[in-house]
Amino acid sequence: PRVIYWRTDALQRGYRSMGIFPLMRDNHPVGLFTLYASEPDFFDMEEVKLLTELTANISYALEFIEKEDKLNYLAYHDALTGLPGRTLFQDRLTQAITNAHRHEDTLGVLFIDLDHFKNINDSLGHHAGDILLKQVAALFTSCMREDDTVARLGGDEFVVILPNMASEDEAWLVSQKILKL
């Protein structure tokens, strides 16, 4: 239906030819590459073939970019919880330490290991364990400040970076808040 509107709009603007080429991703249209010309029958078969190849190349590039973004995300984030993974955690910890030294701030780091988590996997299965890990990640994230980092190192191990703490007791207070979850 939108193409009919575009055709009418193009005619009102003085265009007499229009070429519309789909941009595809995973065999589904995700956009259109549209060209206008003021001459009637401007796009001959050779140009249509060339433009079809061009849109196929653009479609391939879009798929490549999406896959590259996904790989980049997975390289730095835990696939199960979406939390920063070990590599991103190390980068953020280095930045937090650098900032703490620069601004003479207090920095807290909490290491959290879920006791008896193996029992969940053994008795209820890995699917139940995965659900629990996602819920734990969401709970930890919900009770942190915006500048804090919650990361999953693997298995049932989590780490929290607490930059810009008002006092050294703040890490203890946060740990108590986590224990009450």
Coordinates of C-alpha atoms in Angstrom, one line a residue, residues 35-144:
L35 CA 15.3 5.2 -7.1
Y36 CA 13.4 7.9 -9.1
A37 CA 14.1 9.4 -12.5
S38 CA 12.3 12.2 -14.3
E39 CA 12.5 10.3 -17.7
P40 CA 9.9 7.6 -18.5
D41 CA 11.3 4.1 -18.8
F42 CA 14.6 5.2 -17.4
F43 CA 15.6 1.9 -15.9
D44 CA 16.4 -0.6 -18.7
M45 CA 17.0 -4.3 -18.1
E46 CA 20.8 -3.9 -17.7
E47 CA 20.4 -1.2 -15.1
V48 CA 17.7 -3.3 -13.3
K49 CA 20.1 -6.2 -13.2
L50 CA 22.9 -4.0 -11.9
L51 CA 20.7 -2.5 -9.2
T52 CA 19.4 -5.9 -8.2
E53 CA 23.0 -7.0 -7.7
L54 CA 23.7 -3.8 -5.8
T55 CA 20.8 -4.4 -3.4
A56 CA 21.9 -8.1 -3.0
N57 CA 25.3 -6.8 -2.0
I58 CA 23.8 -4.3 0.4
S59 CA 21.6 -7.1 1.9
Y60 CA 24.7 -9.2 2.3
A61 CA 26.5 -6.4 4.1
L62 CA 23.5 -5.8 6.4
E63 CA 23.6 -9.5 7.4
F64 CA 27.3 -9.4 7.9
I65 CA 27.1 -6.3 10.1
E66 CA 24.3 -7.9 12.2
K67 CA 26.4 -11.1 12.6
E68 CA 29.5 -9.1 13.5
D69 CA 27.6 -7.1 16.0
K70 CA 26.2 -10.3 17.6
L71 CA 29.7 -11.9 17.7
N72 CA 31.1 -8.7 19.3
Y73 CA 28.3 -8.7 21.8
L74 CA 28.9 -12.4 22.7
A75 CA 32.6 -11.8 23.0
Y76 CA 32.0 -9.3 25.8
H77 CA 28.7 -10.5 27.4
D78 CA 27.5 -13.7 29.0
A79 CA 25.2 -15.4 26.5
L80 CA 22.8 -16.7 29.1
T81 CA 22.3 -13.6 31.3
G82 CA 23.3 -10.8 29.0
L83 CA 25.6 -9.5 31.8
P84 CA 29.2 -8.4 31.1
G85 CA 31.4 -11.5 30.8
R86 CA 35.0 -12.0 32.0
T87 CA 36.7 -9.9 29.3
L88 CA 34.3 -6.9 29.7
F89 CA 34.5 -7.2 33.5
Q90 CA 38.3 -7.0 33.4
D91 CA 38.1 -3.9 31.2
R92 CA 35.6 -2.2 33.4
L93 CA 37.6 -3.1 36.6
T94 CA 40.7 -1.6 35.0
Q95 CA 38.8 1.6 34.2
A96 CA 37.3 1.7 37.7
I97 CA 40.7 1.3 39.4
T98 CA 42.2 4.0 37.1
N99 CA 39.3 6.4 37.9
A100 CA 39.5 5.6 41.6
H101 CA 43.2 6.4 41.7
R102 CA 42.7 9.6 39.6
H103 CA 39.9 10.9 41.7
E104 CA 41.0 9.4 45.0
D105 CA 37.7 7.6 45.3
T106 CA 36.9 4.4 47.1
L107 CA 36.2 1.3 45.0
G108 CA 34.4 -1.8 46.1
V109 CA 34.5 -5.3 44.4
L110 CA 32.1 -8.0 45.6
F111 CA 32.6 -11.7 44.6
I112 CA 29.4 -13.7 44.8
D113 CA 29.3 -17.5 44.5
L114 CA 26.0 -19.2 44.7
D115 CA 26.2 -22.0 47.4
H116 CA 24.9 -25.4 46.4
F117 CA 24.0 -24.3 42.9
K118 CA 25.2 -27.7 41.6
N119 CA 22.3 -29.3 43.5
I120 CA 19.8 -27.3 41.3
N121 CA 21.4 -28.6 38.1
D122 CA 21.7 -32.1 39.4
S123 CA 18.1 -32.4 40.8
L124 CA 16.1 -30.1 38.5
G125 CA 18.2 -30.1 35.3
H126 CA 20.3 -27.5 33.6
H127 CA 17.3 -25.7 32.1
A128 CA 16.1 -24.9 35.7
G129 CA 19.6 -23.8 36.6
D130 CA 19.7 -21.5 33.6
I131 CA 16.4 -19.9 34.6
L132 CA 17.7 -19.4 38.1
L133 CA 20.9 -17.8 36.9
K134 CA 18.9 -15.4 34.7
Q135 CA 16.7 -14.5 37.7
V136 CA 19.7 -14.0 40.0
A137 CA 21.3 -11.8 37.4
A138 CA 18.1 -9.7 37.1
L139 CA 17.9 -9.4 40.9
F140 CA 21.5 -8.3 41.3
T141 CA 21.2 -5.8 38.5
S142 CA 17.9 -4.3 39.9
C143 CA 19.5 -3.4 43.2
M144 CA 22.6 -1.7 41.9

